Each structure stands twice: as C-alpha cells, then as structure tokens.
PDB file of C-alpha atoms in Angstrom:
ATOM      1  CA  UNK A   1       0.000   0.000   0.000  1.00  0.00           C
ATOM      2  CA  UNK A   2       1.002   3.547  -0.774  1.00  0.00           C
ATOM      3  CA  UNK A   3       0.831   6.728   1.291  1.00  0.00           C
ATOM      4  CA  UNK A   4      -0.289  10.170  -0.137  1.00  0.00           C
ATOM      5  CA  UNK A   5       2.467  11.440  -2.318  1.00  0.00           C
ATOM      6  CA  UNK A   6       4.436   8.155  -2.680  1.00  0.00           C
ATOM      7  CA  UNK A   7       4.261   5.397  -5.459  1.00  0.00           C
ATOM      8  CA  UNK A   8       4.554   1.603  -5.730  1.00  0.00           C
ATOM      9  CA  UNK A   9       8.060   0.657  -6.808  1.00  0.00           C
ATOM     10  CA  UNK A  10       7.572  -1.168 -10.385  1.00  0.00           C
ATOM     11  CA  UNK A  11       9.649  -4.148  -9.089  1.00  0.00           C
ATOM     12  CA  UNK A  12       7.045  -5.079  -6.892  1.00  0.00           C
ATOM     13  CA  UNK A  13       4.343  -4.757  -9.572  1.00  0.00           C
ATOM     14  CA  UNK A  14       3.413  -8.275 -11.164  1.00  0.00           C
ATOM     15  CA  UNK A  15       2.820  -8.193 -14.880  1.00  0.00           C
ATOM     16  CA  UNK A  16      -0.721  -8.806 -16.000  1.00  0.00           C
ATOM     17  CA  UNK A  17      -2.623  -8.158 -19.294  1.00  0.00           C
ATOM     18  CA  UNK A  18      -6.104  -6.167 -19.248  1.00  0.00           C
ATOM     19  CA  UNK A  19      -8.566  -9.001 -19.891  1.00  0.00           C
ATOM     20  CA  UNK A  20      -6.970 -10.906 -17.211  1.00  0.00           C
ATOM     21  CA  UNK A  21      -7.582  -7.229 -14.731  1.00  0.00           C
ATOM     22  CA  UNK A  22     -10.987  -6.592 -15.783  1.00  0.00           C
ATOM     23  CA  UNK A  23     -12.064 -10.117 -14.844  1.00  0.00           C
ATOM     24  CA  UNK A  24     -10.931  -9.553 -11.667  1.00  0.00           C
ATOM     25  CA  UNK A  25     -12.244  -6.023 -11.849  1.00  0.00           C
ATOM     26  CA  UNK A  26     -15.398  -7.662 -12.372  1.00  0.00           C
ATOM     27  CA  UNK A  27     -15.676  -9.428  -9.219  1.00  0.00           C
ATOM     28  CA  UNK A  28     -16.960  -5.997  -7.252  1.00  0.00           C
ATOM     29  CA  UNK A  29     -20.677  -5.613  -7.842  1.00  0.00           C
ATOM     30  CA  UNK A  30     -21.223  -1.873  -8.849  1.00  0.00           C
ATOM     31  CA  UNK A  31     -24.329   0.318  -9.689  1.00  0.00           C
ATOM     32  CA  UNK A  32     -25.415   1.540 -12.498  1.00  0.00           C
ATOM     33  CA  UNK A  33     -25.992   5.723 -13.252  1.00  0.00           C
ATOM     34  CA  UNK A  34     -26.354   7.903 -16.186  1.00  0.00           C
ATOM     35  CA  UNK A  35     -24.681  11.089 -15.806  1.00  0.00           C
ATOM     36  CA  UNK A  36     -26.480  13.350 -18.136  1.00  0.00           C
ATOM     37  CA  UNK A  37     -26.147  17.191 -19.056  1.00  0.00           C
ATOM     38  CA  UNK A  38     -27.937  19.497 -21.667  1.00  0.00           C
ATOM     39  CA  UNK A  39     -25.407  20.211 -24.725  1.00  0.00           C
ATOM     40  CA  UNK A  40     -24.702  24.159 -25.726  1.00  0.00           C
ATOM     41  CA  UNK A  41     -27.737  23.665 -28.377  1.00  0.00           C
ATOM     42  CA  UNK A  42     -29.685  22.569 -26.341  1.00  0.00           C
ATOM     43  CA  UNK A  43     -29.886  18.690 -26.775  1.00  0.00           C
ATOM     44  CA  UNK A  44     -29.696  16.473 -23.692  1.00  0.00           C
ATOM     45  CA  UNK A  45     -26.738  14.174 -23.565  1.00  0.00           C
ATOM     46  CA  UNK A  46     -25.732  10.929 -21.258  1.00  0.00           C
ATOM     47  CA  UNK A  47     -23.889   8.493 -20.630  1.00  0.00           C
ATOM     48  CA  UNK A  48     -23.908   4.942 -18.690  1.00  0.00           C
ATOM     49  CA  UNK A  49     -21.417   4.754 -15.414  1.00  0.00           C
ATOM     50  CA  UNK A  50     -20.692   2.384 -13.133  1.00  0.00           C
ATOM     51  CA  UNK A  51     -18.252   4.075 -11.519  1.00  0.00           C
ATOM     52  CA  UNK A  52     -19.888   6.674  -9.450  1.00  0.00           C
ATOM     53  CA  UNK A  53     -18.938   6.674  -6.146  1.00  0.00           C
ATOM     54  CA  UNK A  54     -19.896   8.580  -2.900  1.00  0.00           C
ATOM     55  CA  UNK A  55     -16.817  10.613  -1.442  1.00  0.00           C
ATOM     56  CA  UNK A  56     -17.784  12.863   0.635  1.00  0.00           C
ATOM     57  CA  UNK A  57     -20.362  14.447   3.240  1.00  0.00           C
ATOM     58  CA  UNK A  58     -18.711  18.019   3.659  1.00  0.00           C
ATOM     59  CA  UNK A  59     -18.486  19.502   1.308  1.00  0.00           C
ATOM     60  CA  UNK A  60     -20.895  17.350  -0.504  1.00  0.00           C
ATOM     61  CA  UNK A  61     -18.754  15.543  -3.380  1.00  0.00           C
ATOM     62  CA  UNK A  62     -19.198  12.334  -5.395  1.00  0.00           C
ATOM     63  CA  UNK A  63     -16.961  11.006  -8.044  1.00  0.00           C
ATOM     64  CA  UNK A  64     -17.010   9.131 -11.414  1.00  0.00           C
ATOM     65  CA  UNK A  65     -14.891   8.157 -14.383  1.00  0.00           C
ATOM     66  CA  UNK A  66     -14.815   8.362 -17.794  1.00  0.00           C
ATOM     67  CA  UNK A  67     -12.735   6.672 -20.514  1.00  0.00           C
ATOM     68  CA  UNK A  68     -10.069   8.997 -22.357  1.00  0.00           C
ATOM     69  CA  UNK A  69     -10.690   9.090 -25.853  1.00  0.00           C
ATOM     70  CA  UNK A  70     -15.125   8.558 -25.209  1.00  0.00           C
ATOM     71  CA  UNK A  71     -16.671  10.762 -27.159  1.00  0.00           C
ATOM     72  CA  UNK A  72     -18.557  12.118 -23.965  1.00  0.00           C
ATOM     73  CA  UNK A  73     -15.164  13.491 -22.631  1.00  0.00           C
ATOM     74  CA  UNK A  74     -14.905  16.335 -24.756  1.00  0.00           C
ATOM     75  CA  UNK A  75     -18.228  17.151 -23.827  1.00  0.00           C
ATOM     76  CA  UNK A  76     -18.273  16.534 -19.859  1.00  0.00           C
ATOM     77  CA  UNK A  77     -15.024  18.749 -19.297  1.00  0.00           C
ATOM     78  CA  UNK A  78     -16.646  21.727 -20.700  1.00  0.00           C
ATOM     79  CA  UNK A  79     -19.634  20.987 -18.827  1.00  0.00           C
ATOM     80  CA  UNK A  80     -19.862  23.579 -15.269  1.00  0.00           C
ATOM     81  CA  UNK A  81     -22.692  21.193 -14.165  1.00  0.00           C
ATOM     82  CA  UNK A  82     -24.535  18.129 -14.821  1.00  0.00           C
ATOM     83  CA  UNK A  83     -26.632  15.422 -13.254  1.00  0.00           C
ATOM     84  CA  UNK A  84     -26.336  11.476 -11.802  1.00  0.00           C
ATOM     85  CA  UNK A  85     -29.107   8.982 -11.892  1.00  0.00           C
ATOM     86  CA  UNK A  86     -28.924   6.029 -10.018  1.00  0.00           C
ATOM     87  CA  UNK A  87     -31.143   3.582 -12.280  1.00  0.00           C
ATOM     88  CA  UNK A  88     -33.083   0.961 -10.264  1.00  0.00           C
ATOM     89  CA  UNK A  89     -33.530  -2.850 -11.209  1.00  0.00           C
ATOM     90  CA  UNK A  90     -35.155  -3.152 -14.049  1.00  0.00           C
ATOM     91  CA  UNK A  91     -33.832  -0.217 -15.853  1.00  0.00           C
ATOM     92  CA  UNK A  92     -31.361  -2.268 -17.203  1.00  0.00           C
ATOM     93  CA  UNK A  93     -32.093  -1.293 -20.728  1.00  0.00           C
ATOM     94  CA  UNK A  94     -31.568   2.030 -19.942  1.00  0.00           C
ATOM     95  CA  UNK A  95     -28.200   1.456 -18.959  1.00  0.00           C
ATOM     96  CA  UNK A  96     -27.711  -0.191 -22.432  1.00  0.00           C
ATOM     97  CA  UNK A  97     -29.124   2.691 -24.455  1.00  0.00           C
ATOM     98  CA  UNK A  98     -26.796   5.410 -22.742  1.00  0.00           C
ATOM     99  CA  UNK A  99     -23.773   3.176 -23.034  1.00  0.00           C
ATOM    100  CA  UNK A 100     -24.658   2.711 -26.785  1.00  0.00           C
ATOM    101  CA  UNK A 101     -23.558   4.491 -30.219  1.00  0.00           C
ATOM    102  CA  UNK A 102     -26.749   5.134 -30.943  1.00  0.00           C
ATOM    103  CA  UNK A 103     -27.700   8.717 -32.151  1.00  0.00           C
ATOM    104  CA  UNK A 104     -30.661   9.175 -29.749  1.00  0.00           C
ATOM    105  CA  UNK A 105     -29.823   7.936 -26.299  1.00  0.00           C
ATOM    106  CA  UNK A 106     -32.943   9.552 -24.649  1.00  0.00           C
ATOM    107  CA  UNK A 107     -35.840   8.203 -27.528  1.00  0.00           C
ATOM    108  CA  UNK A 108     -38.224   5.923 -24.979  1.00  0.00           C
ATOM    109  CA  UNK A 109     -36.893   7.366 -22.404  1.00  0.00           C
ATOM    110  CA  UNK A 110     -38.599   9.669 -19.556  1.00  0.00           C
ATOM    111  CA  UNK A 111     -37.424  12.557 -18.231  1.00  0.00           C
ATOM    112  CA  UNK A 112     -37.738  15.747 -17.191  1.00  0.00           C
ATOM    113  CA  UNK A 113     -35.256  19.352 -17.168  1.00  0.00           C
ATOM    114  CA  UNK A 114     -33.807  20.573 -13.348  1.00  0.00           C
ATOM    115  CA  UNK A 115     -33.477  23.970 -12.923  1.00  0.00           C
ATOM    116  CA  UNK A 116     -30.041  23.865 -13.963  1.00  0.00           C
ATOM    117  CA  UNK A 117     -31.549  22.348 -17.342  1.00  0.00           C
ATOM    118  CA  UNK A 118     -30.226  18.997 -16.592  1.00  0.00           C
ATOM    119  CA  UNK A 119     -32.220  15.862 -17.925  1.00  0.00           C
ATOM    120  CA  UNK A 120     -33.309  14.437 -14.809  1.00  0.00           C
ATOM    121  CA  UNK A 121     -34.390  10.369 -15.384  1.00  0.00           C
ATOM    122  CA  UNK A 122     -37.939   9.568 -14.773  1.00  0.00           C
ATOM    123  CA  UNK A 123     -37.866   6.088 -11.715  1.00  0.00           C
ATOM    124  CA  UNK A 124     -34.504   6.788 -11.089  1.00  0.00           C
ATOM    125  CA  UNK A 125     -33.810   5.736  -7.609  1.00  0.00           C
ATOM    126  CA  UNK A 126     -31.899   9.069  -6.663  1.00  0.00           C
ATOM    127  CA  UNK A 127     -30.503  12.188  -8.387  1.00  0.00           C
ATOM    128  CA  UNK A 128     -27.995  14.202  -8.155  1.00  0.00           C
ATOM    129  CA  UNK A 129     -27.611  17.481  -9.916  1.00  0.00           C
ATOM    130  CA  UNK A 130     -23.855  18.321  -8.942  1.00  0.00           C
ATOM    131  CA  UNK A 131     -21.101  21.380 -10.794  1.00  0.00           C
ATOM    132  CA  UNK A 132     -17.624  20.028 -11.603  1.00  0.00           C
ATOM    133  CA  UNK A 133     -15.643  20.490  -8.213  1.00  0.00           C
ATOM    134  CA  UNK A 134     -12.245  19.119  -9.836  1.00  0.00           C
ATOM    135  CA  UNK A 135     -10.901  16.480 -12.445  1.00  0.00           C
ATOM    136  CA  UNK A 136      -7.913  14.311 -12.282  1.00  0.00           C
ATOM    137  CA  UNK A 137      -5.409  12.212 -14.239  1.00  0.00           C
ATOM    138  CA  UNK A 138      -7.031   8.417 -14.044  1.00  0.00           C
ATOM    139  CA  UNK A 139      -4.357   6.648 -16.164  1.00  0.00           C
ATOM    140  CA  UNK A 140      -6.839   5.706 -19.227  1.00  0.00           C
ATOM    141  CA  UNK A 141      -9.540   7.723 -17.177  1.00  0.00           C
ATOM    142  CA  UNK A 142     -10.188  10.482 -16.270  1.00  0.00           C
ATOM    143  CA  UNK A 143     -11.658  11.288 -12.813  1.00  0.00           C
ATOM    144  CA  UNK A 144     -14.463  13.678 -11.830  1.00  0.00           C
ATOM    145  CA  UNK A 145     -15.435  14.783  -9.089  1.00  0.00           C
ATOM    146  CA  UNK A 146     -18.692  16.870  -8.718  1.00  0.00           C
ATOM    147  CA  UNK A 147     -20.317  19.046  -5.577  1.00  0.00           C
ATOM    148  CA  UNK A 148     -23.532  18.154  -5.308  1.00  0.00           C
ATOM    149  CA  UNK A 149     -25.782  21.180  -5.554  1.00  0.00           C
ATOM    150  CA  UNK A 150     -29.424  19.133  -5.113  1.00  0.00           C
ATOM    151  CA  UNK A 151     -30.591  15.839  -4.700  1.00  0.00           C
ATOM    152  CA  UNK A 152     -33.836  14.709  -6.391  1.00  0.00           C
ATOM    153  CA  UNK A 153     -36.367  11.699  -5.953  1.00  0.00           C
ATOM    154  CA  UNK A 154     -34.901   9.875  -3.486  1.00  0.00           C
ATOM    155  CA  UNK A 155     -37.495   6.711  -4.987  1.00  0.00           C
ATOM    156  CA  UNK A 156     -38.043   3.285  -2.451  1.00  0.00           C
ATOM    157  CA  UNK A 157     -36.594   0.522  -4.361  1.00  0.00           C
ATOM    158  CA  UNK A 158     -33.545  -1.981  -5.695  1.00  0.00           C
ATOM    159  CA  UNK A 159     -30.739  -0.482  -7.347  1.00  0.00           C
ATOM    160  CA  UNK A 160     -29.317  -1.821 -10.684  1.00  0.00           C
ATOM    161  CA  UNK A 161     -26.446  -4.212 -10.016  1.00  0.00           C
ATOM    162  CA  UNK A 162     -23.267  -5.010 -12.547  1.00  0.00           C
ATOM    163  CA  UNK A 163     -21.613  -7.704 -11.904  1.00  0.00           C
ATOM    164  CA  UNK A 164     -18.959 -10.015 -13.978  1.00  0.00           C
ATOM    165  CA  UNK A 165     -20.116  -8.559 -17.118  1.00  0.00           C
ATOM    166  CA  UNK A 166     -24.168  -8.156 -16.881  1.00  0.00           C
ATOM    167  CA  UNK A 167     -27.035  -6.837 -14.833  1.00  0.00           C
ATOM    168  CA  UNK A 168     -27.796  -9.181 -12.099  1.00  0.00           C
ATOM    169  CA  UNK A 169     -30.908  -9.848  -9.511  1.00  0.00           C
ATOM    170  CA  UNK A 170     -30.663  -8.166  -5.890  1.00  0.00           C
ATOM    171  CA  UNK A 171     -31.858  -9.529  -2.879  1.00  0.00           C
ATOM    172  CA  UNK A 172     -34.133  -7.638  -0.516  1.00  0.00           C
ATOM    173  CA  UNK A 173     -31.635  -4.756   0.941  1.00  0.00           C
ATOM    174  CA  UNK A 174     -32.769  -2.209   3.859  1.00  0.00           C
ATOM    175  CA  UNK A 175     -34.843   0.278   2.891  1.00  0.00           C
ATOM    176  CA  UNK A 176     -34.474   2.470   5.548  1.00  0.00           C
ATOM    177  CA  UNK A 177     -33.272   5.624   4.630  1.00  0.00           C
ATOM    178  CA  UNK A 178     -31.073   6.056   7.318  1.00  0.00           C
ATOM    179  CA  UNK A 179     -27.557   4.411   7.985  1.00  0.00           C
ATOM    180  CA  UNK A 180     -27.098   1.383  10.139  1.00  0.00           C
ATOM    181  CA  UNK A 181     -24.680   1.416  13.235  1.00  0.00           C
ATOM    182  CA  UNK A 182     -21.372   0.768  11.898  1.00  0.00           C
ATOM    183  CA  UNK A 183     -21.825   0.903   8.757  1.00  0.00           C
ATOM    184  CA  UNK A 184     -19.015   1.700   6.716  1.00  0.00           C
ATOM    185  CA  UNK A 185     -18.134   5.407   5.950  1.00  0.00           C
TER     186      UNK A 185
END
C-alpha cells in the first residue's frame, strides 16, 4: 500500500494483461448511473457509469470516471454542471441505451429538465444534480469529481447491479433511509 504522495516501486508490480484485470475487476458488484447534461444547443446528452462513487459528506462531493478518448469526454469537461441517476432494477435497458452508439440515447426514455436544465431520469432511484468540483489524471480515465448542488427523488426501491459482465438480480436490501450502526463510511 502507498501513502499520499508516494508510489509503488515497479519491481514489486506483477505483470498482467487487461482481460486478465478486468475479470478480476469484475468481481466488485457496482451500480449503475447515467450522468447526463444538456449540450450548448440545447440537446440532452448521457452516458452509462458504473463508476460513481460517494466521497464525501462536507463539502458534498461524489466522483465518477470516464474513458479517455469517449466521445462524452470532450463534452463533460466543458460541462460547469450536470446530473447522476442512479437507475433501479429493471432499468437495465436504460443502462444499455446510454452506453450505446446510438444517435438518440434519450428516444423511450422519460425525463424531465432541473433547474439547472439537466435531464433528470424519470424512476430513477436518486438524483444528483452536482457542478464540476475538480478532475484528475485516471491513467486511461479520467476522474471527476462533482459538488452536489441538489438531490432529487430519493425513490423506495432496488438499485441496478453489474456484476462479472451483466445486470444481475438483488436480494431484498434495507430500505431504511437512514444508515445502520457501523456501517461503513
């Protein structure tokens, strides 16, 4: 393990190709968002995630990555502000759609402009309408992290699971809306 401001010597680094790291990768359940914004002419864009991540509760900050070289790239680092959706079971094909090439990301799909003119996802579980607190250097990705300006539906339900390379079931999980003692921070 490595403190702040120190690396891992390379001699201690084991050699490993990228299919063989994103199996293991692909051991971690994760959910599923779409972070989406509105576009300078107006059209709504998004994009499928499943590396949002909480980080912290003051200031209010979450996190996510996003491939170097996506097309979305270009377009989130310009953006002062967007918006996270955590998508629910079932919304599985929404996931697909905003992860796709195709031209029209948001055709079948419900939602609704913030405020801020974000595209906030109809049956999302929770949103998140955030402005870009920082970005940093992610090797292949690039990492952003986001202040959280307003949160949004707050929905009871199960939360869309990827796991080992597809959407999986959940089992019943707490609903309470409140943390339980101990639980990790």
């Amino acid at each position: 393990m490595t403190l702040l401001g120190t690396s891992a010597d390379s001699r201690d680094t084991r050699q490993f190709n990228a299919r063989e790291l994103r199996a293991a990768f692909g051991h971690f359940p994760t959910g599923v968002c779409v972070i989406t914004g509105m576009q300078p002419d107006g059209t709504p864009f998004g994009l499928t995630v499943s590396s949002f991540q909480t980080l912290s509760l003051d200031p209010a900050l979450i996190l996510y990555s996003v491939r170097r070289g996506a097309a979305s790239l270009d377009f989130l680092s310009r953006r002062a502000c967007f918006a996270v959706n955590i998508l629910q079971a079932g919304q599985d094909w929404i996931a697909r759609q905003f992860a796709s090439h195709c031209r029209d990301r948001f055709a079948s799909v419900a939602w609704q402009a913030s405020r801020r003119g974000n595209p906030l996802l109809h049956d999302a579980l929770a949103r998140f309408e955030c402005s870009v607190w920082k970005t940093y250097d992610g090797g292949d990705h690039v990492i952003v992290i986001g202040q959280i300006n307003d949160i949004d539906g707050l929905q009871g339900g199960k939360p869309l699971i990827f796991h080992r390379g597809g959407f999986v079931p959940v089992p019943d999980l707490r609903s309470s809306h409140h943390p339980a003692d101990g639980a990790p921070t």
